[in-house]
Amino acid sequence: MQPRPDPPGKLSMPSIQPPAPSAAPVSEAPLRPPGAGPHFNEVHRLDAQHRLRVLDSRPEQAFDDLTMLASAVCQAPIALISLVDADRQWFKSRRGVDTSETPRETSFCAHAILAPDSVLEVPDAHLDPRFAGNPMVTGEPQIRFYAGAPLITSNGLPIGTICVLDREPRTLSDTERLALASLARQVVTQLELRQAMAGLELDSMTEGLAGLWNRRCLDRNLITSAEESHKSSQPLSLVMIDLDHFKRVNDELGHPAGDDVLRHAAEVVRGAIAPGHFAARFGGEEFCVLLPATGTADARQTADALHAALIGTHWPHRPVTASLGVATAGVDERCDVRALLARADRALYEAKAGGRNQVRVFSGWS
């Protein structure tokens, strides 16, 4: 296979003046060609890659199995699943190298995605003008051979490659080349399946009627926030909200009207909280707002703002009021999420027992 030369005008060779007769011999470093140019549909290509949400993710066995197979089938010491980002190539899986990413300008794979309908094969990088001066060829890992099969999404966009590399010049057999292309298809299948599963998980953690996170997602975020609060020595607060006499809305106006009220309440809560706060539907007519790194005074201020927003909004069908309970786990205690929920529920009970339509802060169990 003959190496493809760069397009005319791609390389700019400097003029070299001969040394004076008395000058010492000059050792010239090999010329380093520029990296591959962008894909003709680069914006959409990068968008397709980013929508997979795989960059900088943790290692996964499914992908490590594929690089192991690529290495074994092609009898190559190095195998990579490489994703070509805007200015780097990042390795979802790697075998035979330690680094997790390299600059795009030195990427072999950035060349491979420019012709995604075939495997790019470089029998001897020392003899290929695109790569002879590449630091990965002139230095570690001393690449001489490269073969990369493009990863093509279901929309026909190349996002990277599965590739094999060797420190000796060589070529792939037809069978090895076909196997590498087959593994590339399997990588894309795994990536898109991973994306679909993430979408299903997202659907399972959102509440359909109100459009907020559901109780399952709240529980997960409570645990995560409690761990982060402990590590950073920050307080963690919780606001529980109950729509007063909501049962009357359902009984007197019907469940469709009740659904309208719940949807409207969710919109008001979502619009009244600050970035970094987390709102969820706790169940029935109850909502919950998680406030990381927030002490009692600021949590009370947030609850007052939520209360004002809820009583000041234009409700569908009839006016509705709300009772709110606030609880905080301080920096001097290890936050137990069940205890925090219990405190907030106690404060909410006191708000309802005190006449409803008010905010109460947890002050003890007596």
mmCIF file of C-alpha atoms in Angstrom:
data_model
loop_
_atom_site.group_PDB
_atom_site.id
_atom_site.type_symbol
_atom_site.label_atom_id
_atom_site.label_comp_id
_atom_site.label_asym_id
_atom_site.label_seq_id
_atom_site.Cartn_x
_atom_site.Cartn_y
_atom_site.Cartn_z
ATOM 1 C CA MET A 1 0.000 0.000 0.000
ATOM 2 C CA GLN A 2 1.488 3.293 -1.066
ATOM 3 C CA PRO A 3 1.316 6.141 1.479
ATOM 4 C CA ARG A 4 -0.913 9.015 0.466
ATOM 5 C CA PRO A 5 1.032 12.269 0.128
ATOM 6 C CA ASP A 6 -0.314 15.427 1.744
ATOM 7 C CA PRO A 7 -2.233 17.773 -0.563
ATOM 8 C CA PRO A 8 -0.148 20.312 -2.483
ATOM 9 C CA GLY A 9 0.726 23.308 -0.399
ATOM 10 C CA LYS A 10 0.236 21.440 2.867
ATOM 11 C CA LEU A 11 3.944 21.453 3.729
ATOM 12 C CA SER A 12 6.100 24.535 3.687
ATOM 13 C CA MET A 13 9.794 23.596 3.401
ATOM 14 C CA PRO A 14 12.166 26.234 4.822
ATOM 15 C CA SER A 15 15.074 27.330 2.721
ATOM 16 C CA ILE A 16 18.368 26.036 4.158
ATOM 17 C CA GLN A 17 21.560 28.002 3.614
ATOM 18 C CA PRO A 18 24.711 25.890 3.249
ATOM 19 C CA PRO A 19 27.087 26.364 6.199
ATOM 20 C CA ALA A 20 30.320 28.263 5.754
ATOM 21 C CA PRO A 21 33.290 26.025 4.905
ATOM 22 C CA SER A 22 34.720 26.414 8.423
ATOM 23 C CA ALA A 23 31.440 25.696 10.269
ATOM 24 C CA ALA A 24 30.951 22.475 12.189
ATOM 25 C CA PRO A 25 28.551 19.911 10.627
ATOM 26 C CA VAL A 26 24.917 20.594 11.415
ATOM 27 C CA SER A 27 22.650 17.741 12.515
ATOM 28 C CA GLU A 28 19.208 18.446 11.086
ATOM 29 C CA ALA A 29 16.118 17.240 12.991
ATOM 30 C CA PRO A 30 13.502 15.567 10.809
ATOM 31 C CA LEU A 31 10.827 17.958 9.591
ATOM 32 C CA ARG A 32 7.583 17.563 11.542
ATOM 33 C CA PRO A 33 4.581 17.843 9.214
ATOM 34 C CA PRO A 34 1.408 19.522 10.418
ATOM 35 C CA GLY A 35 -1.406 17.349 11.745
ATOM 36 C CA ALA A 36 -4.372 16.220 9.697
ATOM 37 C CA GLY A 37 -6.869 18.862 8.707
ATOM 38 C CA PRO A 38 -10.428 18.899 10.060
ATOM 39 C CA HIS A 39 -13.105 16.554 8.774
ATOM 40 C CA PHE A 40 -15.288 18.212 6.143
ATOM 41 C CA ASN A 41 -18.251 17.977 8.542
ATOM 42 C CA GLU A 42 -16.275 18.718 11.712
ATOM 43 C CA VAL A 43 -18.982 20.583 13.633
ATOM 44 C CA HIS A 44 -21.526 17.782 13.268
ATOM 45 C CA ARG A 45 -18.842 15.146 13.836
ATOM 46 C CA LEU A 46 -17.864 16.666 17.171
ATOM 47 C CA ASP A 47 -21.514 17.107 18.130
ATOM 48 C CA ALA A 48 -22.173 13.409 17.464
ATOM 49 C CA GLN A 49 -19.164 12.478 19.573
ATOM 50 C CA HIS A 50 -20.097 14.738 22.491
ATOM 51 C CA ARG A 51 -23.682 13.477 22.529
ATOM 52 C CA LEU A 52 -22.324 10.006 23.313
ATOM 53 C CA ARG A 53 -21.037 11.432 26.643
ATOM 54 C CA VAL A 54 -18.048 9.127 26.643
ATOM 55 C CA LEU A 55 -15.056 11.487 26.754
ATOM 56 C CA ASP A 56 -13.136 11.263 30.039
ATOM 57 C CA SER A 57 -15.350 8.421 31.281
ATOM 58 C CA ARG A 58 -14.035 5.584 33.390
ATOM 59 C CA PRO A 59 -12.633 2.358 31.880
ATOM 60 C CA GLU A 60 -15.288 -0.208 30.991
ATOM 61 C CA GLN A 61 -14.752 -3.926 30.501
ATOM 62 C CA ALA A 62 -16.796 -4.072 27.292
ATOM 63 C CA PHE A 63 -14.345 -1.736 25.553
ATOM 64 C CA ASP A 64 -11.232 -3.253 27.146
ATOM 65 C CA ASP A 65 -12.335 -6.627 25.769
ATOM 66 C CA LEU A 66 -12.418 -5.172 22.252
ATOM 67 C CA THR A 67 -8.906 -3.702 22.437
ATOM 68 C CA MET A 68 -7.665 -7.041 23.791
ATOM 69 C CA LEU A 69 -9.236 -8.784 20.795
ATOM 70 C CA ALA A 70 -7.767 -6.247 18.374
ATOM 71 C CA SER A 71 -4.306 -6.775 19.859
ATOM 72 C CA ALA A 72 -4.646 -10.570 19.730
ATOM 73 C CA VAL A 73 -6.167 -10.829 16.252
ATOM 74 C CA CYS A 74 -3.716 -8.383 14.679
ATOM 75 C CA GLN A 75 -0.768 -9.631 16.781
ATOM 76 C CA ALA A 76 0.090 -6.076 17.784
ATOM 77 C CA PRO A 77 1.536 -4.968 21.133
ATOM 78 C CA ILE A 78 -0.516 -1.760 21.211
ATOM 79 C CA ALA A 79 -4.280 -1.419 20.665
ATOM 80 C CA LEU A 80 -6.432 1.651 21.312
ATOM 81 C CA ILE A 81 -9.993 2.870 21.086
ATOM 82 C CA SER A 82 -9.305 6.489 20.202
ATOM 83 C CA LEU A 83 -11.831 9.333 20.076
ATOM 84 C CA VAL A 84 -10.666 12.346 18.085
ATOM 85 C CA ASP A 85 -11.804 15.472 19.907
ATOM 86 C CA ALA A 86 -11.350 19.107 18.848
ATOM 87 C CA ASP A 87 -7.730 19.374 19.987
ATOM 88 C CA ARG A 88 -6.829 15.955 21.342
ATOM 89 C CA GLN A 89 -7.355 12.264 20.888
ATOM 90 C CA TRP A 90 -8.586 10.501 24.004
ATOM 91 C CA PHE A 91 -8.384 6.770 24.588
ATOM 92 C CA LYS A 92 -11.517 5.080 25.870
ATOM 93 C CA SER A 93 -9.508 1.881 26.118
ATOM 94 C CA ARG A 94 -5.797 1.302 25.756
ATOM 95 C CA ARG A 95 -3.496 -1.679 25.720
ATOM 96 C CA GLY A 96 0.275 -1.368 25.626
ATOM 97 C CA VAL A 97 0.525 2.354 26.456
ATOM 98 C CA ASP A 98 0.076 4.321 29.683
ATOM 99 C CA THR A 99 -1.034 7.747 28.459
ATOM 100 C CA SER A 100 -4.772 8.477 28.259
ATOM 101 C CA GLU A 101 -4.631 11.139 25.540
ATOM 102 C CA THR A 102 -2.313 12.864 23.078
ATOM 103 C CA PRO A 103 -2.541 16.109 21.069
ATOM 104 C CA ARG A 104 -4.646 15.870 17.934
ATOM 105 C CA GLU A 105 -1.840 17.326 15.840
ATOM 106 C CA THR A 106 0.235 14.174 16.433
ATOM 107 C CA SER A 107 -2.702 11.792 15.987
ATOM 108 C CA PHE A 108 -2.574 9.064 13.341
ATOM 109 C CA CYS A 109 -6.300 8.563 13.929
ATOM 110 C CA ALA A 110 -7.044 12.162 12.893
ATOM 111 C CA HIS A 111 -5.873 11.127 9.429
ATOM 112 C CA ALA A 112 -7.901 7.910 9.486
ATOM 113 C CA ILE A 113 -11.245 9.677 10.029
ATOM 114 C CA LEU A 114 -10.755 11.764 6.870
ATOM 115 C CA ALA A 115 -11.453 8.660 4.750
ATOM 116 C CA PRO A 116 -13.827 6.704 6.976
ATOM 117 C CA ASP A 117 -14.803 4.068 4.419
ATOM 118 C CA SER A 118 -11.558 2.132 4.770
ATOM 119 C CA VAL A 119 -8.888 1.062 7.218
ATOM 120 C CA LEU A 120 -5.919 3.440 7.216
ATOM 121 C CA GLU A 121 -2.719 1.412 7.162
ATOM 122 C CA VAL A 122 0.781 2.829 7.544
ATOM 123 C CA PRO A 123 3.298 0.023 6.927
ATOM 124 C CA ASP A 124 6.349 2.078 7.936
ATOM 125 C CA ALA A 125 5.897 5.491 9.528
ATOM 126 C CA HIS A 126 9.564 6.342 8.856
ATOM 127 C CA LEU A 127 8.809 6.264 5.136
ATOM 128 C CA ASP A 128 5.518 8.177 5.270
ATOM 129 C CA PRO A 129 5.923 11.974 5.005
ATOM 130 C CA ARG A 130 2.825 12.506 7.150
ATOM 131 C CA PHE A 131 4.377 10.724 10.121
ATOM 132 C CA ALA A 132 8.160 10.540 9.711
ATOM 133 C CA GLY A 133 8.695 13.558 11.981
ATOM 134 C CA ASN A 134 5.919 12.664 14.430
ATOM 135 C CA PRO A 135 7.238 12.652 18.030
ATOM 136 C CA MET A 136 5.515 9.310 18.612
ATOM 137 C CA VAL A 137 7.638 7.940 15.767
ATOM 138 C CA THR A 138 10.917 9.684 16.541
ATOM 139 C CA GLY A 139 10.461 9.101 20.300
ATOM 140 C CA GLU A 140 8.433 6.834 22.538
ATOM 141 C CA PRO A 141 6.546 4.652 21.856
ATOM 142 C CA GLN A 142 8.652 4.375 18.649
ATOM 143 C CA ILE A 143 5.723 3.694 16.322
ATOM 144 C CA ARG A 144 6.592 2.169 12.961
ATOM 145 C CA PHE A 145 3.303 0.499 11.982
ATOM 146 C CA TYR A 146 -0.260 1.786 12.348
ATOM 147 C CA ALA A 147 -3.650 0.488 11.239
ATOM 148 C CA GLY A 148 -6.886 2.235 12.248
ATOM 149 C CA ALA A 149 -10.503 1.319 11.445
ATOM 150 C CA PRO A 150 -12.792 4.379 11.756
ATOM 151 C CA LEU A 151 -15.649 4.370 14.273
ATOM 152 C CA ILE A 152 -18.665 5.491 12.248
ATOM 153 C CA THR A 153 -21.867 6.409 14.084
ATOM 154 C CA SER A 154 -25.309 5.396 12.877
ATOM 155 C CA ASN A 155 -25.506 8.886 11.318
ATOM 156 C CA GLY A 156 -22.403 8.220 9.221
ATOM 157 C CA LEU A 157 -20.018 10.449 11.189
ATOM 158 C CA PRO A 158 -16.492 9.248 12.115
ATOM 159 C CA ILE A 159 -15.665 9.945 15.758
ATOM 160 C CA GLY A 160 -12.404 8.041 16.129
ATOM 161 C CA THR A 161 -10.875 4.632 15.506
ATOM 162 C CA ILE A 162 -9.979 1.308 16.949
ATOM 163 C CA CYS A 163 -6.356 0.967 16.007
ATOM 164 C CA VAL A 164 -3.330 -1.282 16.413
ATOM 165 C CA LEU A 165 0.311 -0.185 16.451
ATOM 166 C CA ASP A 166 3.674 -1.891 16.354
ATOM 167 C CA ARG A 167 7.303 -0.926 16.761
ATOM 168 C CA GLU A 168 8.275 -2.876 13.660
ATOM 169 C CA PRO A 169 7.297 -2.219 10.004
ATOM 170 C CA ARG A 170 4.621 -4.619 8.781
ATOM 171 C CA THR A 171 1.224 -4.936 7.114
ATOM 172 C CA LEU A 172 -2.087 -6.542 8.016
ATOM 173 C CA SER A 173 -3.413 -9.599 6.263
ATOM 174 C CA ASP A 174 -6.795 -9.332 4.577
ATOM 175 C CA THR A 175 -8.338 -11.324 7.423
ATOM 176 C CA GLU A 176 -6.811 -9.047 10.065
ATOM 177 C CA ARG A 177 -7.984 -5.972 8.213
ATOM 178 C CA LEU A 178 -11.559 -7.297 8.007
ATOM 179 C CA ALA A 179 -11.451 -8.244 11.697
ATOM 180 C CA LEU A 180 -10.323 -4.756 12.703
ATOM 181 C CA ALA A 181 -13.189 -3.201 10.711
ATOM 182 C CA SER A 182 -15.610 -5.611 12.387
ATOM 183 C CA LEU A 183 -14.326 -4.634 15.824
ATOM 184 C CA ALA A 184 -14.838 -0.959 14.906
ATOM 185 C CA ARG A 185 -18.513 -1.682 14.289
ATOM 186 C CA GLN A 186 -18.733 -3.422 17.659
ATOM 187 C CA VAL A 187 -17.181 -0.400 19.397
ATOM 188 C CA VAL A 188 -19.819 1.895 17.902
ATOM 189 C CA THR A 189 -22.585 -0.544 18.861
ATOM 190 C CA GLN A 190 -21.328 -0.494 22.450
ATOM 191 C CA LEU A 191 -21.051 3.309 22.494
ATOM 192 C CA GLU A 192 -24.574 3.832 21.180
ATOM 193 C CA LEU A 193 -25.985 1.135 23.475
ATOM 194 C CA ARG A 194 -24.261 2.887 26.377
ATOM 195 C CA GLN A 195 -25.913 6.159 25.334
ATOM 196 C CA ALA A 196 -29.339 4.495 25.056
ATOM 197 C CA MET A 197 -29.006 2.912 28.497
ATOM 198 C CA ALA A 198 -28.047 6.286 29.984
ATOM 199 C CA GLY A 199 -31.181 7.764 28.434
ATOM 200 C CA LEU A 200 -33.328 5.003 29.914
ATOM 201 C CA GLU A 201 -31.782 5.616 33.326
ATOM 202 C CA LEU A 202 -32.537 9.331 32.986
ATOM 203 C CA ASP A 203 -36.145 8.532 32.115
ATOM 204 C CA SER A 204 -36.364 6.254 35.150
ATOM 205 C CA MET A 205 -35.240 9.091 37.440
ATOM 206 C CA THR A 206 -37.645 11.773 36.221
ATOM 207 C CA GLU A 207 -41.234 12.180 37.299
ATOM 208 C CA GLY A 208 -43.554 12.294 34.308
ATOM 209 C CA LEU A 209 -46.353 14.529 35.562
ATOM 210 C CA ALA A 210 -44.442 17.370 37.186
ATOM 211 C CA GLY A 211 -41.263 17.031 35.118
ATOM 212 C CA LEU A 212 -38.992 17.070 38.171
ATOM 213 C CA TRP A 213 -36.557 14.442 39.444
ATOM 214 C CA ASN A 214 -38.305 11.586 41.225
ATOM 215 C CA ARG A 215 -37.796 10.027 44.651
ATOM 216 C CA ARG A 216 -35.252 7.526 43.354
ATOM 217 C CA CYS A 217 -33.077 10.299 41.969
ATOM 218 C CA LEU A 218 -33.535 12.354 45.141
ATOM 219 C CA ASP A 219 -32.306 9.449 47.268
ATOM 220 C CA ARG A 220 -29.230 9.061 45.075
ATOM 221 C CA ASN A 221 -28.426 12.775 45.210
ATOM 222 C CA LEU A 222 -28.964 12.880 48.964
ATOM 223 C CA ILE A 223 -26.340 10.184 49.464
ATOM 224 C CA THR A 224 -23.878 11.844 47.089
ATOM 225 C CA SER A 225 -24.414 15.287 48.600
ATOM 226 C CA ALA A 226 -24.012 13.942 52.131
ATOM 227 C CA GLU A 227 -20.687 12.336 51.212
ATOM 228 C CA GLU A 228 -19.457 15.523 49.543
ATOM 229 C CA SER A 229 -20.571 17.641 52.512
ATOM 230 C CA HIS A 230 -18.615 15.411 54.878
ATOM 231 C CA LYS A 231 -15.469 15.541 52.746
ATOM 232 C CA SER A 232 -15.605 19.325 52.293
ATOM 233 C CA SER A 233 -16.843 20.119 55.836
ATOM 234 C CA GLN A 234 -19.870 21.950 54.426
ATOM 235 C CA PRO A 235 -23.446 21.960 55.776
ATOM 236 C CA LEU A 236 -26.286 20.342 53.862
ATOM 237 C CA SER A 237 -29.883 21.545 54.010
ATOM 238 C CA LEU A 238 -33.236 20.267 52.858
ATOM 239 C CA VAL A 239 -36.586 22.003 52.288
ATOM 240 C CA MET A 240 -39.776 19.959 52.178
ATOM 241 C CA ILE A 241 -42.891 21.519 50.624
ATOM 242 C CA ASP A 242 -46.494 20.384 51.003
ATOM 243 C CA LEU A 243 -49.400 21.903 49.075
ATOM 244 C CA ASP A 244 -52.039 22.754 51.649
ATOM 245 C CA HIS A 245 -55.410 20.934 51.405
ATOM 246 C CA PHE A 246 -54.483 19.481 48.010
ATOM 247 C CA LYS A 247 -56.961 16.625 48.513
ATOM 248 C CA ARG A 248 -59.782 19.137 48.298
ATOM 249 C CA VAL A 249 -58.664 20.129 44.791
ATOM 250 C CA ASN A 250 -58.874 16.516 43.622
ATOM 251 C CA ASP A 251 -62.163 15.871 45.441
ATOM 252 C CA GLU A 252 -63.961 19.055 44.385
ATOM 253 C CA LEU A 253 -62.438 19.781 40.945
ATOM 254 C CA GLY A 254 -61.273 16.350 39.788
ATOM 255 C CA HIS A 255 -57.894 14.754 39.245
ATOM 256 C CA PRO A 256 -57.142 16.567 35.940
ATOM 257 C CA ALA A 257 -57.365 19.847 37.855
ATOM 258 C CA GLY A 258 -55.144 18.368 40.545
ATOM 259 C CA ASP A 259 -52.602 17.429 37.896
ATOM 260 C CA ASP A 260 -52.649 21.019 36.607
ATOM 261 C CA VAL A 261 -51.897 22.277 40.123
ATOM 262 C CA LEU A 262 -48.995 19.830 40.562
ATOM 263 C CA ARG A 263 -47.478 20.810 37.217
ATOM 264 C CA HIS A 264 -47.769 24.477 38.067
ATOM 265 C CA ALA A 265 -46.224 23.947 41.500
ATOM 266 C CA ALA A 266 -43.269 22.156 39.906
ATOM 267 C CA GLU A 267 -42.714 25.062 37.515
ATOM 268 C CA VAL A 268 -42.777 27.565 40.373
ATOM 269 C CA VAL A 269 -40.334 25.529 42.490
ATOM 270 C CA ARG A 270 -37.988 24.979 39.564
ATOM 271 C CA GLY A 271 -37.970 28.689 38.753
ATOM 272 C CA ALA A 272 -37.396 29.807 42.345
ATOM 273 C CA ILE A 273 -34.249 27.822 43.183
ATOM 274 C CA ALA A 274 -30.657 28.787 42.458
ATOM 275 C CA PRO A 275 -28.183 26.899 40.247
ATOM 276 C CA GLY A 276 -26.706 23.995 42.159
ATOM 277 C CA HIS A 277 -29.907 23.356 44.103
ATOM 278 C CA PHE A 278 -31.874 20.216 43.338
ATOM 279 C CA ALA A 279 -35.677 19.974 43.203
ATOM 280 C CA ALA A 280 -37.606 16.704 43.199
ATOM 281 C CA ARG A 281 -41.136 15.475 43.669
ATOM 282 C CA PHE A 282 -41.106 13.609 46.961
ATOM 283 C CA GLY A 283 -44.496 11.996 46.465
ATOM 284 C CA GLY A 284 -48.140 13.012 46.167
ATOM 285 C CA GLU A 285 -48.368 16.771 46.731
ATOM 286 C CA GLU A 286 -44.969 16.989 48.425
ATOM 287 C CA PHE A 287 -41.811 18.418 46.880
ATOM 288 C CA CYS A 288 -38.258 18.510 48.155
ATOM 289 C CA VAL A 289 -35.364 20.905 47.482
ATOM 290 C CA LEU A 290 -31.808 19.823 48.310
ATOM 291 C CA LEU A 291 -29.400 22.651 49.171
ATOM 292 C CA PRO A 292 -25.728 21.577 49.148
ATOM 293 C CA ALA A 293 -23.203 23.732 51.051
ATOM 294 C CA THR A 294 -26.043 25.708 52.630
ATOM 295 C CA GLY A 295 -26.414 26.492 56.325
ATOM 296 C CA THR A 296 -29.591 27.064 58.321
ATOM 297 C CA ALA A 297 -29.866 30.831 57.768
ATOM 298 C CA ASP A 298 -29.448 30.599 53.992
ATOM 299 C CA ALA A 299 -31.763 27.585 53.836
ATOM 300 C CA ARG A 300 -34.445 29.577 55.679
ATOM 301 C CA GLN A 301 -33.978 32.418 53.204
ATOM 302 C CA THR A 302 -34.404 29.997 50.286
ATOM 303 C CA ALA A 303 -37.514 28.516 51.894
ATOM 304 C CA ASP A 304 -39.006 31.975 52.407
ATOM 305 C CA ALA A 305 -38.362 32.769 48.726
ATOM 306 C CA LEU A 306 -40.027 29.494 47.694
ATOM 307 C CA HIS A 307 -43.007 30.247 49.936
ATOM 308 C CA ALA A 308 -43.378 33.746 48.503
ATOM 309 C CA ALA A 309 -43.204 32.389 44.963
ATOM 310 C CA LEU A 310 -45.833 29.732 45.655
ATOM 311 C CA ILE A 311 -48.366 32.046 47.294
ATOM 312 C CA GLY A 312 -47.713 34.841 44.815
ATOM 313 C CA THR A 313 -48.189 32.861 41.624
ATOM 314 C CA HIS A 314 -51.386 32.734 39.567
ATOM 315 C CA TRP A 315 -52.673 29.204 40.219
ATOM 316 C CA PRO A 316 -54.892 27.332 37.777
ATOM 317 C CA HIS A 317 -58.474 26.748 38.960
ATOM 318 C CA ARG A 318 -58.143 28.211 42.506
ATOM 319 C CA PRO A 319 -55.516 29.739 44.841
ATOM 320 C CA VAL A 320 -53.276 27.257 46.657
ATOM 321 C CA THR A 321 -51.001 27.787 49.647
ATOM 322 C CA ALA A 322 -48.018 25.735 50.844
ATOM 323 C CA SER A 323 -46.312 24.727 54.077
ATOM 324 C CA LEU A 324 -42.541 24.297 54.198
ATOM 325 C CA GLY A 325 -40.140 22.570 56.596
ATOM 326 C CA VAL A 326 -36.383 23.240 56.723
ATOM 327 C CA ALA A 327 -33.635 21.062 58.192
ATOM 328 C CA THR A 328 -29.841 21.282 58.165
ATOM 329 C CA ALA A 329 -26.994 18.883 58.867
ATOM 330 C CA GLY A 330 -24.178 21.015 60.268
ATOM 331 C CA VAL A 331 -20.470 20.784 59.607
ATOM 332 C CA ASP A 332 -19.860 19.295 63.054
ATOM 333 C CA GLU A 333 -21.966 16.199 62.448
ATOM 334 C CA ARG A 334 -21.820 13.314 60.039
ATOM 335 C CA CYS A 335 -24.893 13.748 57.868
ATOM 336 C CA ASP A 336 -27.292 10.799 57.908
ATOM 337 C CA VAL A 337 -29.684 11.288 55.001
ATOM 338 C CA ARG A 338 -32.558 9.500 56.730
ATOM 339 C CA ALA A 339 -32.117 11.678 59.798
ATOM 340 C CA LEU A 340 -32.055 14.807 57.625
ATOM 341 C CA LEU A 341 -35.309 13.749 55.928
ATOM 342 C CA ALA A 342 -36.858 13.030 59.304
ATOM 343 C CA ARG A 343 -35.878 16.489 60.573
ATOM 344 C CA ALA A 344 -37.331 18.201 57.526
ATOM 345 C CA ASP A 345 -40.511 16.166 57.850
ATOM 346 C CA ARG A 346 -40.800 17.180 61.518
ATOM 347 C CA ALA A 347 -40.398 20.864 60.606
ATOM 348 C CA LEU A 348 -43.049 20.449 57.899
ATOM 349 C CA TYR A 349 -45.393 18.828 60.442
ATOM 350 C CA GLU A 350 -44.934 21.816 62.737
ATOM 351 C CA ALA A 351 -45.699 24.219 59.884
ATOM 352 C CA LYS A 352 -48.966 22.389 59.170
ATOM 353 C CA ALA A 353 -49.854 22.017 62.853
ATOM 354 C CA GLY A 354 -49.232 25.730 63.345
ATOM 355 C CA GLY A 355 -51.894 26.727 60.829
ATOM 356 C CA ARG A 356 -50.262 25.911 57.447
ATOM 357 C CA ASN A 357 -49.099 28.399 54.814
ATOM 358 C CA GLN A 358 -45.825 29.111 56.616
ATOM 359 C CA VAL A 359 -42.154 28.105 56.954
ATOM 360 C CA ARG A 360 -40.765 26.294 59.992
ATOM 361 C CA VAL A 361 -37.137 25.355 60.707
ATOM 362 C CA PHE A 362 -36.327 22.162 62.608
ATOM 363 C CA SER A 363 -35.511 23.031 66.214
ATOM 364 C CA GLY A 364 -35.707 19.695 67.976
ATOM 365 C CA TRP A 365 -37.997 16.771 68.640
ATOM 366 C CA SER A 366 -39.851 18.074 71.687
#
